[in-house]
Each structure stands twice: as structure tokens, then as C-alpha cells.
Short mmCIF file of C-alpha atoms in Angstrom, two decimals:
data_model
loop_
_atom_site.label_atom_id
_atom_site.label_comp_id
_atom_site.label_asym_id
_atom_site.label_seq_id
_atom_site.Cartn_x
_atom_site.Cartn_y
_atom_site.Cartn_z
CA UNK O 1 -10.03 -51.68 20.62
CA UNK O 2 -9.78 -48.64 18.40
CA UNK O 3 -12.88 -46.54 18.32
CA UNK O 4 -13.90 -45.11 14.99
CA UNK O 5 -14.72 -41.47 15.06
CA UNK O 6 -17.83 -40.52 13.20
CA UNK O 7 -17.55 -37.21 11.40
CA UNK O 8 -20.54 -35.07 12.21
CA UNK O 9 -21.40 -32.38 9.71
CA UNK O 10 -21.56 -29.03 11.40
CA UNK O 11 -24.81 -27.21 10.94
CA UNK O 12 -24.40 -23.74 9.52
CA UNK O 13 -27.69 -22.31 10.76
CA UNK O 14 -30.88 -21.70 8.86
CA UNK O 15 -32.05 -19.80 5.80
CA UNK O 16 -35.45 -18.38 5.00
CA UNK O 17 -37.84 -20.28 2.77
CA UNK O 18 -39.75 -18.38 0.09
CA UNK O 19 -42.82 -18.46 2.34
CA UNK O 20 -40.88 -17.15 5.32
CA UNK O 21 -39.28 -14.40 3.26
CA UNK O 22 -42.67 -13.34 1.94
CA UNK O 23 -44.17 -13.19 5.44
CA UNK O 24 -41.29 -11.16 6.83
CA UNK O 25 -41.19 -8.74 3.90
CA UNK O 26 -44.93 -8.15 4.12
CA UNK O 27 -44.62 -7.33 7.83
CA UNK O 28 -41.69 -4.96 7.22
CA UNK O 29 -43.62 -3.20 4.46
CA UNK O 30 -46.67 -2.76 6.74
CA UNK O 31 -44.37 -1.29 9.39
CA UNK O 32 -42.85 1.14 6.91
CA UNK O 33 -46.29 2.35 5.85
CA UNK O 34 -47.65 2.64 9.40
CA UNK O 35 -44.62 4.02 11.22
CA UNK O 36 -42.30 5.52 8.60
CA UNK O 37 -44.71 7.31 6.23
CA UNK O 38 -44.05 4.66 3.60
CA UNK O 39 -40.29 5.38 3.45
CA UNK O 40 -38.12 2.29 3.28
CA UNK O 41 -36.18 1.33 6.38
CA UNK O 42 -32.45 1.22 5.76
CA UNK O 43 -30.41 -1.85 6.62
CA UNK O 44 -29.02 0.01 9.62
CA UNK O 45 -32.52 0.97 10.81
CA UNK O 46 -33.73 -2.61 10.43
CA UNK O 47 -30.68 -3.87 12.32
CA UNK O 48 -31.31 -1.41 15.15
CA UNK O 49 -34.96 -2.42 15.40
CA UNK O 50 -34.15 -6.14 15.46
CA UNK O 51 -30.98 -5.69 17.52
CA UNK O 52 -28.70 -7.52 15.08
CA UNK O 53 -25.79 -6.31 12.95
CA UNK O 54 -26.19 -5.18 9.35
CA UNK O 55 -23.75 -7.95 8.37
CA UNK O 56 -26.11 -10.54 9.86
CA UNK O 57 -29.04 -8.99 8.00
CA UNK O 58 -27.06 -9.10 4.75
CA UNK O 59 -26.48 -12.82 5.31
CA UNK O 60 -30.18 -13.30 5.92
CA UNK O 61 -31.29 -11.44 2.78
CA UNK O 62 -28.72 -13.24 0.61
CA UNK O 63 -30.78 -16.47 1.03
CA UNK O 64 -27.53 -18.40 0.77
CA UNK O 65 -25.66 -17.85 4.03
CA UNK O 66 -27.05 -19.27 7.24
CA UNK O 67 -27.95 -17.42 10.43
CA UNK O 68 -28.77 -19.02 13.76
CA UNK O 69 -32.41 -19.79 14.53
CA UNK O 70 -32.42 -17.43 17.51
CA UNK O 71 -31.56 -14.50 15.24
CA UNK O 72 -34.37 -15.48 12.92
CA UNK O 73 -36.79 -15.48 15.86
CA UNK O 74 -35.61 -11.95 16.76
CA UNK O 75 -36.30 -10.81 13.19
CA UNK O 76 -39.84 -12.15 13.18
CA UNK O 77 -40.75 -11.05 16.72
CA UNK O 78 -39.52 -7.50 15.96
CA UNK O 79 -42.44 -7.28 13.54
CA UNK O 80 -44.97 -9.11 15.74
CA UNK O 81 -44.61 -12.42 13.92
CA UNK O 82 -44.14 -15.91 15.29
CA UNK O 83 -41.48 -17.97 13.54
CA UNK O 84 -43.09 -21.10 12.10
CA UNK O 85 -41.34 -24.26 10.96
CA UNK O 86 -42.25 -23.64 7.31
CA UNK O 87 -40.55 -20.20 7.44
CA UNK O 88 -37.03 -21.61 7.42
CA UNK O 89 -34.91 -24.60 6.49
CA UNK O 90 -31.71 -25.98 7.97
CA UNK O 91 -28.52 -25.22 6.08
CA UNK O 92 -25.78 -27.82 6.33
CA UNK O 93 -22.17 -27.11 5.40
CA UNK O 94 -22.53 -29.33 2.33
CA UNK O 95 -25.76 -27.59 1.32
CA UNK O 96 -24.15 -24.17 1.70
CA UNK O 97 -21.35 -25.15 -0.67
CA UNK O 98 -23.68 -26.58 -3.27
CA UNK O 99 -26.53 -24.12 -2.99
CA UNK O 100 -24.78 -20.78 -2.79
CA UNK O 101 -26.96 -18.21 -4.48
CA UNK O 102 -24.09 -15.86 -5.23
CA UNK O 103 -23.58 -16.22 -8.97
CA UNK O 104 -19.98 -15.01 -8.87
CA UNK O 105 -19.17 -18.02 -6.70
CA UNK O 106 -20.75 -20.63 -8.97
CA UNK O 107 -17.31 -22.05 -9.77
CA UNK O 108 -14.83 -20.06 -7.73
CA UNK O 109 -14.66 -18.75 -4.19
CA UNK O 110 -12.06 -17.10 -2.03
CA UNK O 111 -11.33 -20.56 -0.60
CA UNK O 112 -11.12 -22.64 -3.76
CA UNK O 113 -9.41 -20.24 -6.16
CA UNK O 114 -6.01 -21.67 -5.24
CA UNK O 115 -7.08 -25.16 -6.37
CA UNK O 116 -7.13 -24.12 -10.03
CA UNK O 117 -3.92 -24.28 -12.05
CA UNK O 118 -2.88 -21.51 -14.38
CA UNK O 119 -3.66 -23.83 -17.32
CA UNK O 120 -7.26 -24.16 -16.14
CA UNK O 121 -7.53 -20.43 -15.58
CA UNK O 122 -6.19 -19.54 -19.03
CA UNK O 123 -9.57 -20.13 -20.64
CA UNK O 124 -10.78 -17.05 -18.77
CA UNK O 125 -7.88 -14.86 -19.90
CA UNK O 126 -9.56 -13.25 -22.90
CA UNK O 127 -8.89 -9.62 -23.75
CA UNK O 128 -10.68 -7.65 -20.98
CA UNK O 129 -12.90 -5.42 -23.08
CA UNK O 130 -16.27 -6.61 -21.79
CA UNK O 131 -18.06 -7.40 -18.50
CA UNK O 132 -16.54 -10.17 -16.39
CA UNK O 133 -18.45 -13.42 -17.14
CA UNK O 134 -20.48 -15.00 -14.36
CA UNK O 135 -18.30 -18.09 -14.17
CA UNK O 136 -15.00 -16.20 -14.22
CA UNK O 137 -12.65 -16.18 -11.20
CA UNK O 138 -11.51 -12.71 -12.28
CA UNK O 139 -14.47 -10.90 -10.74
CA UNK O 140 -13.41 -9.09 -7.58
CA UNK O 141 -16.16 -8.46 -5.05
CA UNK O 142 -16.30 -5.13 -3.25
CA UNK O 143 -17.90 -5.99 0.10
CA UNK O 144 -20.50 -5.29 1.27
CA UNK O 145 -21.90 -4.20 -2.10
CA UNK O 146 -22.82 -7.62 -3.49
CA UNK O 147 -24.63 -8.82 -0.37
CA UNK O 148 -26.41 -5.47 -0.08
CA UNK O 149 -27.85 -5.60 -3.59
CA UNK O 150 -28.73 -9.31 -3.33
CA UNK O 151 -30.59 -8.62 -0.11
CA UNK O 152 -32.32 -5.47 -1.36
CA UNK O 153 -33.61 -7.06 -4.57
CA UNK O 154 -35.69 -9.47 -2.48
CA UNK O 155 -37.65 -6.55 -0.97
CA UNK O 156 -41.03 -5.76 -2.60
CA UNK O 157 -41.06 -2.56 -4.65
CA UNK O 158 -37.36 -1.87 -4.03
CA UNK O 159 -35.22 0.64 -5.91
CA UNK O 160 -31.44 0.21 -6.31
CA UNK O 161 -29.31 3.02 -7.77
CA UNK O 162 -25.88 1.97 -9.08
CA UNK O 163 -23.57 4.90 -9.79
CA UNK O 164 -19.99 4.81 -11.13
CA UNK O 165 -18.00 6.25 -14.04
CA UNK O 166 -17.65 4.14 -17.15
CA UNK O 167 -15.60 0.92 -17.00
CA UNK O 168 -15.81 0.69 -13.21
CA UNK O 169 -17.68 -2.63 -13.15
CA UNK O 170 -21.35 -1.61 -13.18
CA UNK O 171 -22.35 -4.10 -15.88
CA UNK O 172 -20.45 -6.95 -14.22
CA UNK O 173 -22.33 -6.26 -10.98
CA UNK O 174 -25.68 -6.03 -12.81
CA UNK O 175 -25.06 -9.43 -14.47
CA UNK O 176 -24.60 -10.98 -11.04
CA UNK O 177 -27.66 -9.23 -9.66
CA UNK O 178 -29.79 -10.49 -12.56
CA UNK O 179 -28.41 -14.02 -12.13
CA UNK O 180 -29.25 -13.87 -8.42
CA UNK O 181 -32.80 -12.76 -9.26
CA UNK O 182 -33.26 -15.64 -11.69
CA UNK O 183 -32.10 -18.06 -8.99
CA UNK O 184 -34.93 -16.77 -6.81
CA UNK O 185 -37.46 -17.39 -9.59
CA UNK O 186 -37.75 -13.71 -10.56
CA UNK O 187 -38.31 -12.53 -14.13
CA UNK O 188 -35.75 -10.07 -15.45
CA UNK O 189 -35.59 -7.22 -17.96
CA UNK O 190 -32.29 -5.57 -18.86
CA UNK O 191 -32.86 -2.39 -20.88
CA UNK O 192 -30.02 -0.21 -22.17
CA UNK O 193 -31.14 3.38 -22.74
CA UNK O 194 -28.39 3.79 -25.37
CA UNK O 195 -30.55 1.60 -27.64
CA UNK O 196 -33.22 4.30 -27.80
CA UNK O 197 -33.20 6.21 -31.11
CA UNK O 198 -32.35 9.90 -30.90
CA UNK O 199 -35.70 11.00 -32.31
CA UNK O 200 -37.52 9.23 -29.47
CA UNK O 201 -35.98 11.68 -27.01
CA UNK O 202 -38.06 14.42 -28.60
CA UNK O 203 -41.31 12.47 -28.27
CA UNK O 204 -42.34 11.16 -24.84
CA UNK O 205 -45.01 8.91 -26.35
CA UNK O 206 -42.52 7.14 -28.63
CA UNK O 207 -40.08 6.81 -25.77
CA UNK O 208 -42.55 5.17 -23.40
CA UNK O 209 -43.94 2.86 -26.08
CA UNK O 210 -40.39 1.76 -26.86
CA UNK O 211 -39.75 1.00 -23.18
CA UNK O 212 -43.01 -0.93 -22.76
CA UNK O 213 -42.41 -2.92 -25.95
CA UNK O 214 -38.96 -3.93 -24.70
CA UNK O 215 -40.30 -4.97 -21.30
CA UNK O 216 -43.04 -7.12 -22.85
CA UNK O 217 -40.64 -8.70 -25.35
CA UNK O 218 -38.05 -9.65 -22.72
CA UNK O 219 -40.78 -11.15 -20.54
CA UNK O 220 -42.11 -13.22 -23.46
CA UNK O 221 -45.42 -11.34 -23.58
CA UNK O 222 -47.13 -10.14 -26.77
CA UNK O 223 -46.75 -6.32 -26.46
CA UNK O 224 -50.21 -5.66 -27.95
CA UNK O 225 -49.53 -1.93 -27.51
CA UNK O 226 -52.20 -0.60 -29.86
CA UNK O 227 -55.03 -2.30 -27.93
CA UNK O 228 -53.72 -1.17 -24.56
CA UNK O 229 -52.51 2.38 -25.28
CA UNK O 230 -55.06 5.19 -25.04
CA UNK O 231 -53.05 8.37 -25.62
CA UNK O 232 -55.96 10.57 -24.53
CA UNK O 233 -55.22 9.54 -20.93
CA UNK O 234 -51.80 11.14 -21.13
CA UNK O 235 -48.55 9.38 -22.01
CA UNK O 236 -47.26 8.80 -18.48
CA UNK O 237 -50.61 7.63 -17.17
CA UNK O 238 -51.24 5.21 -20.03
CA UNK O 239 -47.71 3.83 -19.62
CA UNK O 240 -48.36 3.16 -15.93
CA UNK O 241 -51.74 1.56 -16.69
CA UNK O 242 -50.10 -0.64 -19.33
CA UNK O 243 -47.47 -1.90 -16.90
CA UNK O 244 -49.87 -2.41 -14.00
CA UNK O 245 -52.92 -3.82 -15.79
CA UNK O 246 -51.28 -5.62 -18.70
CA UNK O 247 -47.75 -6.63 -17.70
CA UNK O 248 -47.72 -6.98 -13.90
CA UNK O 249 -51.03 -8.81 -13.73
CA UNK O 250 -49.77 -11.47 -16.15
CA UNK O 251 -46.63 -12.15 -14.12
CA UNK O 252 -46.99 -13.72 -10.68
CA UNK O 253 -43.33 -13.50 -9.68
CA UNK O 254 -41.27 -10.36 -8.98
CA UNK O 255 -39.83 -8.55 -12.03
CA UNK O 256 -36.33 -7.07 -11.90
CA UNK O 257 -36.24 -4.10 -14.30
CA UNK O 258 -32.73 -2.78 -14.96
CA UNK O 259 -32.45 0.58 -16.70
CA UNK O 260 -28.86 0.99 -17.88
CA UNK O 261 -27.21 4.27 -18.94
CA UNK O 262 -30.11 6.45 -17.75
CA UNK O 263 -27.77 9.45 -17.71
CA UNK O 264 -28.37 9.65 -21.45
CA UNK O 265 -31.62 11.37 -20.47
CA UNK O 266 -29.66 14.19 -18.84
CA UNK O 267 -28.93 15.62 -22.29
CA UNK O 268 -32.68 16.00 -22.94
CA UNK O 269 -33.92 18.02 -19.93
CA UNK O 270 -37.60 18.22 -20.88
CA UNK O 271 -37.96 14.49 -21.54
CA UNK O 272 -35.82 13.69 -18.51
CA UNK O 273 -38.06 15.68 -16.17
CA UNK O 274 -41.13 13.73 -17.33
CA UNK O 275 -39.48 10.31 -17.45
CA UNK O 276 -37.82 10.52 -14.03
CA UNK O 277 -41.07 11.80 -12.51
CA UNK O 278 -42.74 8.69 -13.92
CA UNK O 279 -40.14 6.40 -12.34
CA UNK O 280 -40.65 8.15 -9.01
CA UNK O 281 -44.43 7.64 -9.27
CA UNK O 282 -43.86 3.88 -9.63
CA UNK O 283 -41.80 3.97 -6.44
CA UNK O 284 -44.65 5.72 -4.64
CA UNK O 285 -47.23 3.24 -5.96
CA UNK O 286 -45.16 0.33 -4.64
CA UNK O 287 -45.70 1.58 -1.08
CA UNK O 288 -49.37 0.67 -1.18
CA UNK O 289 -50.14 -1.32 -4.35
CA UNK O 290 -49.50 -5.07 -4.40
CA UNK O 291 -49.05 -5.22 -8.18
CA UNK O 292 -46.36 -2.53 -8.17
CA UNK O 293 -44.55 -4.30 -5.33
CA UNK O 294 -43.65 -7.00 -7.85
CA UNK O 295 -41.46 -4.47 -9.66
CA UNK O 296 -37.83 -4.27 -8.47
CA UNK O 297 -36.25 -1.25 -10.17
CA UNK O 298 -32.48 -0.99 -10.76
CA UNK O 299 -31.24 2.34 -12.16
CA UNK O 300 -27.66 2.41 -13.49
CA UNK O 301 -25.81 5.60 -14.43
CA UNK O 302 -22.30 6.96 -14.89
CA UNK O 303 -22.46 10.38 -13.28
CA UNK O 304 -24.61 12.40 -10.92
CA UNK O 305 -27.44 14.19 -12.66
CA UNK O 306 -26.87 17.85 -13.29
CA UNK O 307 -30.58 18.48 -13.86
CA UNK O 308 -32.48 20.41 -11.24
CA UNK O 309 -35.20 17.90 -10.39
CA UNK O 310 -38.02 18.46 -7.94
CA UNK O 311 -37.05 16.43 -4.86
CA UNK O 312 -40.54 14.90 -4.83
CA UNK O 313 -40.34 13.89 -8.51
CA UNK O 314 -36.86 12.44 -8.60
CA UNK O 315 -35.92 8.74 -8.43
CA UNK O 316 -32.38 9.71 -7.42
CA UNK O 317 -33.14 10.27 -3.75
CA UNK O 318 -35.00 7.02 -3.00
CA UNK O 319 -33.91 3.43 -2.67
CA UNK O 320 -30.53 1.88 -1.97
CA UNK O 321 -27.61 3.94 -3.37
CA UNK O 322 -24.58 1.92 -4.53
CA UNK O 323 -21.38 3.67 -5.59
CA UNK O 324 -18.61 1.59 -7.13
CA UNK O 325 -15.25 2.90 -6.01
CA UNK O 326 -11.86 2.06 -7.48
CA UNK O 327 -10.02 -1.03 -6.29
CA UNK O 328 -7.96 -0.67 -3.13
CA UNK O 329 -4.42 -2.16 -2.94
CA UNK O 330 -5.60 -5.42 -1.33
CA UNK O 331 -8.10 -5.98 -4.15
CA UNK O 332 -5.42 -5.35 -6.78
CA UNK O 333 -3.13 -7.88 -5.07
CA UNK O 334 -5.98 -10.40 -4.92
CA UNK O 335 -6.77 -9.94 -8.61
CA UNK O 336 -3.09 -10.38 -9.45
CA UNK O 337 -3.11 -13.63 -7.45
CA UNK O 338 -6.05 -14.86 -9.50
CA UNK O 339 -4.07 -14.08 -12.63
CA UNK O 340 -1.31 -16.27 -11.22
CA UNK O 341 1.05 -13.46 -10.15
CA UNK O 342 2.73 -13.24 -6.76
CA UNK O 343 2.28 -9.62 -5.72
CA UNK O 344 1.98 -10.40 -2.02
CA UNK O 345 4.67 -7.84 -1.10
CA UNK O 346 2.47 -5.05 -2.42
CA UNK O 347 5.38 -3.44 -4.27
CA UNK O 348 4.13 -4.28 -7.77
CA UNK O 349 0.52 -3.31 -7.05
CA UNK O 350 1.66 0.02 -5.60
CA UNK O 351 3.78 0.65 -8.69
CA UNK O 352 0.90 -0.04 -11.08
CA UNK O 353 -1.56 1.97 -8.99
CA UNK O 354 0.76 4.98 -9.05
CA UNK O 355 0.03 5.07 -12.79
CA UNK O 356 -3.64 4.06 -13.13
CA UNK O 357 -4.98 4.31 -9.57
CA UNK O 358 -7.47 1.56 -8.78
CA UNK O 359 -9.27 1.82 -12.13
CA UNK O 360 -10.66 -1.74 -12.60
CA UNK O 361 -10.49 -1.79 -16.41
CA UNK O 362 -6.94 -0.44 -16.56
CA UNK O 363 -5.78 -2.86 -13.83
CA UNK O 364 -7.34 -5.82 -15.67
CA UNK O 365 -5.70 -4.77 -18.94
CA UNK O 366 -2.26 -4.54 -17.32
CA UNK O 367 -2.58 -7.97 -15.68
CA UNK O 368 -3.73 -9.53 -18.94
CA UNK O 369 -0.60 -8.36 -20.75
CA UNK O 370 1.69 -9.25 -17.84
CA UNK O 371 0.54 -12.89 -17.67
CA UNK O 372 0.69 -13.13 -21.47
CA UNK O 373 4.47 -12.62 -21.12
CA UNK O 374 4.46 -9.88 -23.74
CA UNK O 375 5.72 -7.13 -21.45
CA UNK O 376 7.21 -6.57 -18.00
CA UNK O 377 5.76 -4.22 -15.43
CA UNK O 378 8.71 -1.82 -15.83
CA UNK O 379 8.28 -1.75 -19.63
CA UNK O 380 4.54 -1.29 -19.25
CA UNK O 381 5.05 1.76 -17.02
CA UNK O 382 7.65 3.36 -19.29
CA UNK O 383 5.71 2.84 -22.53
CA UNK O 384 2.44 4.03 -20.99
CA UNK O 385 3.99 7.36 -20.03
CA UNK O 386 5.86 7.69 -23.35
CA UNK O 387 3.13 6.90 -25.87
CA UNK O 388 0.23 5.25 -24.08
CA UNK O 389 1.68 1.75 -24.48
CA UNK O 390 -0.91 -0.96 -23.88
CA UNK O 391 -3.45 1.76 -23.06
CA UNK O 392 -3.09 3.63 -26.37
CA UNK O 393 -6.41 2.40 -27.81
CA UNK O 394 -8.22 3.20 -24.57
CA UNK O 395 -6.63 6.67 -24.45
CA UNK O 396 -7.26 7.34 -28.14
CA UNK O 397 -10.98 6.66 -27.73
CA UNK O 398 -11.08 9.21 -24.94
CA UNK O 399 -9.06 11.66 -27.06
CA UNK O 400 -11.51 11.38 -29.99
CA UNK O 401 -14.48 11.97 -27.69
CA UNK O 402 -12.74 14.92 -26.07
CA UNK O 403 -11.90 16.55 -29.39
CA UNK O 404 -15.55 16.41 -30.40
CA UNK O 405 -16.21 19.11 -27.80
CA UNK O 406 -13.80 22.09 -28.18
CA UNK O 407 -14.91 23.69 -24.91
CA UNK O 408 -14.05 20.49 -23.03
CA UNK O 409 -10.61 20.39 -24.65
CA UNK O 410 -9.86 23.84 -23.25
CA UNK O 411 -11.09 22.94 -19.76
CA UNK O 412 -9.26 19.63 -19.64
CA UNK O 413 -6.06 21.30 -20.87
CA UNK O 414 -6.17 23.56 -17.82
CA UNK O 415 -6.94 20.63 -15.54
CA UNK O 416 -3.97 18.48 -16.59
CA UNK O 417 -1.48 21.34 -16.64
CA UNK O 418 -2.24 23.19 -13.40
CA UNK O 419 -1.00 21.76 -10.12
CA UNK O 420 -3.65 23.22 -7.87
CA UNK O 421 -7.31 22.27 -7.89
CA UNK O 422 -9.78 24.18 -10.05
CA UNK O 423 -13.51 24.60 -10.38
CA UNK O 424 -15.53 23.64 -13.42
CA UNK O 425 -18.92 24.55 -14.78
CA UNK O 426 -21.37 21.81 -13.63
CA UNK O 427 -22.14 20.89 -17.26
CA UNK O 428 -18.42 20.51 -18.10
CA UNK O 429 -17.82 18.51 -14.92
CA UNK O 430 -20.76 16.25 -15.78
CA UNK O 431 -19.45 15.56 -19.28
CA UNK O 432 -15.88 14.93 -18.14
CA UNK O 433 -17.01 12.65 -15.34
CA UNK O 434 -19.32 10.79 -17.69
CA UNK O 435 -16.30 10.16 -19.94
CA UNK O 436 -14.41 8.94 -16.89
CA UNK O 437 -11.68 11.57 -17.27
CA UNK O 438 -11.89 13.18 -13.84
CA UNK O 439 -12.34 12.24 -10.21
CA UNK O 440 -13.45 14.21 -7.19
CA UNK O 441 -11.33 14.51 -4.06
CA UNK O 442 -13.68 16.34 -1.74
CA UNK O 443 -14.25 19.68 -3.49
CA UNK O 444 -11.19 19.21 -5.69
CA UNK O 445 -11.47 18.10 -9.31
CA UNK O 446 -8.49 16.10 -10.59
CA UNK O 447 -7.53 14.00 -13.63
CA UNK O 448 -8.71 10.43 -13.15
CA UNK O 449 -5.16 9.08 -12.79
CA UNK O 450 -1.52 9.92 -13.52
CA UNK O 451 -1.74 8.07 -16.86
CA UNK O 452 -4.46 10.46 -18.02
CA UNK O 453 -2.55 13.49 -16.79
CA UNK O 454 0.65 12.49 -18.63
CA UNK O 455 -1.03 11.41 -21.88
CA UNK O 456 -3.45 14.30 -22.25
CA UNK O 457 -0.92 16.86 -21.15
CA UNK O 458 1.26 15.73 -24.06
CA UNK O 459 -1.62 15.53 -26.54
CA UNK O 460 -3.16 18.84 -25.58
CA UNK O 461 0.13 20.73 -25.52
CA UNK O 462 0.75 19.59 -29.11
CA UNK O 463 -2.55 21.18 -30.17
CA UNK O 464 -1.72 24.62 -28.74
#
């Protein structure tokens, strides 16, 4: 008699419930106030206290990947808590597949990407001039960044600082972070500082009213600024009162506030000093005020600030710092695979990277044209060096911006023509980095990639 084998679904551990997460976070926050002067414990410090790896903690905070129950008990007991049944739920293999909270995996994962034919993937192959959509298989994760930000955003009063030059993937990451927040029931506000009128940067009151109006609008709240804005209190103080007593008290769930392109403030030093001091004060309030702990602040910028900010009034030395680096060869090969190209030998990726480095936008553009069968890799390389090729529009935009500042033209001319490293005035370095034209190799300042060196060397020599 043949015995039928019954397939037993393997349990994948447990995940925190919203109640369990709230209990644990409250205990961690109390510990930070009592033992760490209110400073946030890093992931490494939490791991050391609990005696688990940072990778395990990242899985725990992601709310989508299971950990074993024993680990969860360690986490709770490390902060004098007893793990209760309502603090966690079992996560089956089937549940993990269906309930993954990582938005970039809503349709595609490392495991299932190969199941999709090129025909099915073609609908995602639009010209890569915008952030990578949430449901696209063409988003390449840069571990452990995604799990770090997903975990951090669940912490009350957190601050996340995302730094990278332009076109390095900041907006694509922010989209996924906002989607993750929405999956947790959080409210979200995505504010681009480039939308602020120039004249507002000369008037702190106008600037803060603009910010508060945007926050209220995106949360679906009547701004009602005139009835809740007493300028005699001082602009920063009335702004804080408005957020705490009018906005935060109307919203019961956490609010993720993303401030994009904050480096625009760097060009207005007086306003910047006041505005960044205000952001820092909100961080300080979150250490002890329950209402402010609802606010999860995400600051996004393209270059390090060149302003001299008081260390106690700066938001750039608190919270979780995230720096988006260029793609490494393995990530370029993986992206090529998702485009349907076989670059497993590494030869093609090395050839392309010798021209554009690991610049995500330039890599995406090359792969788009290669799979469109309009050009070969050899032709792409030759034409790019000769006249910019497929990158000519990208390079021309940089050239126009560079020409608008004659002093930068002179500095960049020296940079692309000399072989040894050189030093730059901090203001010039800030502007060139903000444009994405340079990179730092230790103390050395270099052109961003060989494509930039070749193109701008030719353009600049023609102007001499």
C-alpha cells in the first residue's frame, strides 16, 4: 500500500503585530531617554543590547520577514518586557509571499523575475527619465538600505537623511518608503522644496506658512492658517504650535513627512539657519512629547551642506544617515538580466562601467537602448566618446547649467584636463557635486565618470 505524503507548510517564524511593535518601541524610547540622554540607539547598539545581529533586527523592523519566537523573546526581555501572545503572529511561507510589505516586491522578486518573458517585461521599458515605478522589476535594491529605512520609519519620532547626487535613485527609494508607510497605516506628506517660490526664501513667515499649508492639504485637513497663526509668538514657534496643536492632534496615526531637495536652502544662508534649527527642534521634542513622536521626518538632499551650522541646531547630525552609492558590477549585471540581456560573464558590464561608472541613470539609459535594438554596446561606447551619443541630451543639460556659472566653467576645465587631483573652493565643490559632475575619492576630487571627462574636455577646450 502506497502511503500518501502530506505536504506540511514550513513555518517561517513570527512577525510583530501593531500592538507588539508599539509596546517594544515605547520601551526602547524610554530606555533611550533614561540611559542614552535621549539620543537614538543605532541598529548596531540595539543588536548588541539584545544579542542579535543587525540583519535579524532589520528583518524584525520590516514587519514582513519572519524571525523565530525565541529571538522575539530576547528583544522584549532586553527592555524588561514579557512577550505576550497578542504581540506577534505566526508567519507561514504562503503568508510571507502574499503579505510582503516591501513595495518593490509587489510583483517581482529576486526569485520570480525569471518567470516573466521579455514580452511581459516590455511594458516597463519606457524611456528612463523618471523614478522607477513601484511595480517595475527594474528597481535594483542596494542592501541593506531598503530594510534599514523600512525598519527606521516604524520608530517614533525618527529622522532619516537620504543623501546622493542627482539621478542616483533617491526619489525611487522615497517612493518605496512612502508606499511601505502607507501599508502600515501611516499618513504621508511628500514635499518638494523646489516648489517654493524664490521670494519665499527671503521671508521666513511666508516659507513656513507655505510648508504648513502643504502638509495640511496633503493630509486632507483644512489649513485654516489665519485662525491658527499668531505671528507675535515668532514664526518658528507659531509653526511648531500649528503642527503640534492643529495637525498632529487631528491625526492618530504616524505621519511620514518627506522634505525633498532641502539643499535648495543652502543658497539662502540666513533662512537656512532658521529653518534647519526648527527641524532640529522637532527632533528634540520627539524625545519627550507623544504628539511629536507621530512625526517621522525624512530629509532628502543632493550634496553635503556647506553652511556652518551650530552642531546643536543642525538636523544633519541626527537620525539614520543613508548614502546612495553607485551600482557595483554585480548590480549592473543583475539589472541587465532584468532587461533580458545575458551579461553573466561580466565583460559587457565592465565595458559599460569603464565609461559611465555605476551611475544608475546612465546605466539604465544604456540598457534601454540596447534592448531596443537601436545600437550595439560597441557603437554606444564609440558614439558617446565622439559626440555624446545616447547621452547627448543628458550632457547638454549639464553643459547649459555649467555655462550659467563662468567661475565653475574655469574650475571644471582644470578638473577634466589635469591628471592629478586638485582642491576646490568648498562653494565650487558644493555646486559641482550638486550638479552631479564630480565625485570624491578620499580627499581627491575627480570628474564623475570617464564620459564626463571626455565630453567636457572637448566642449571646454573649444571655448578657450
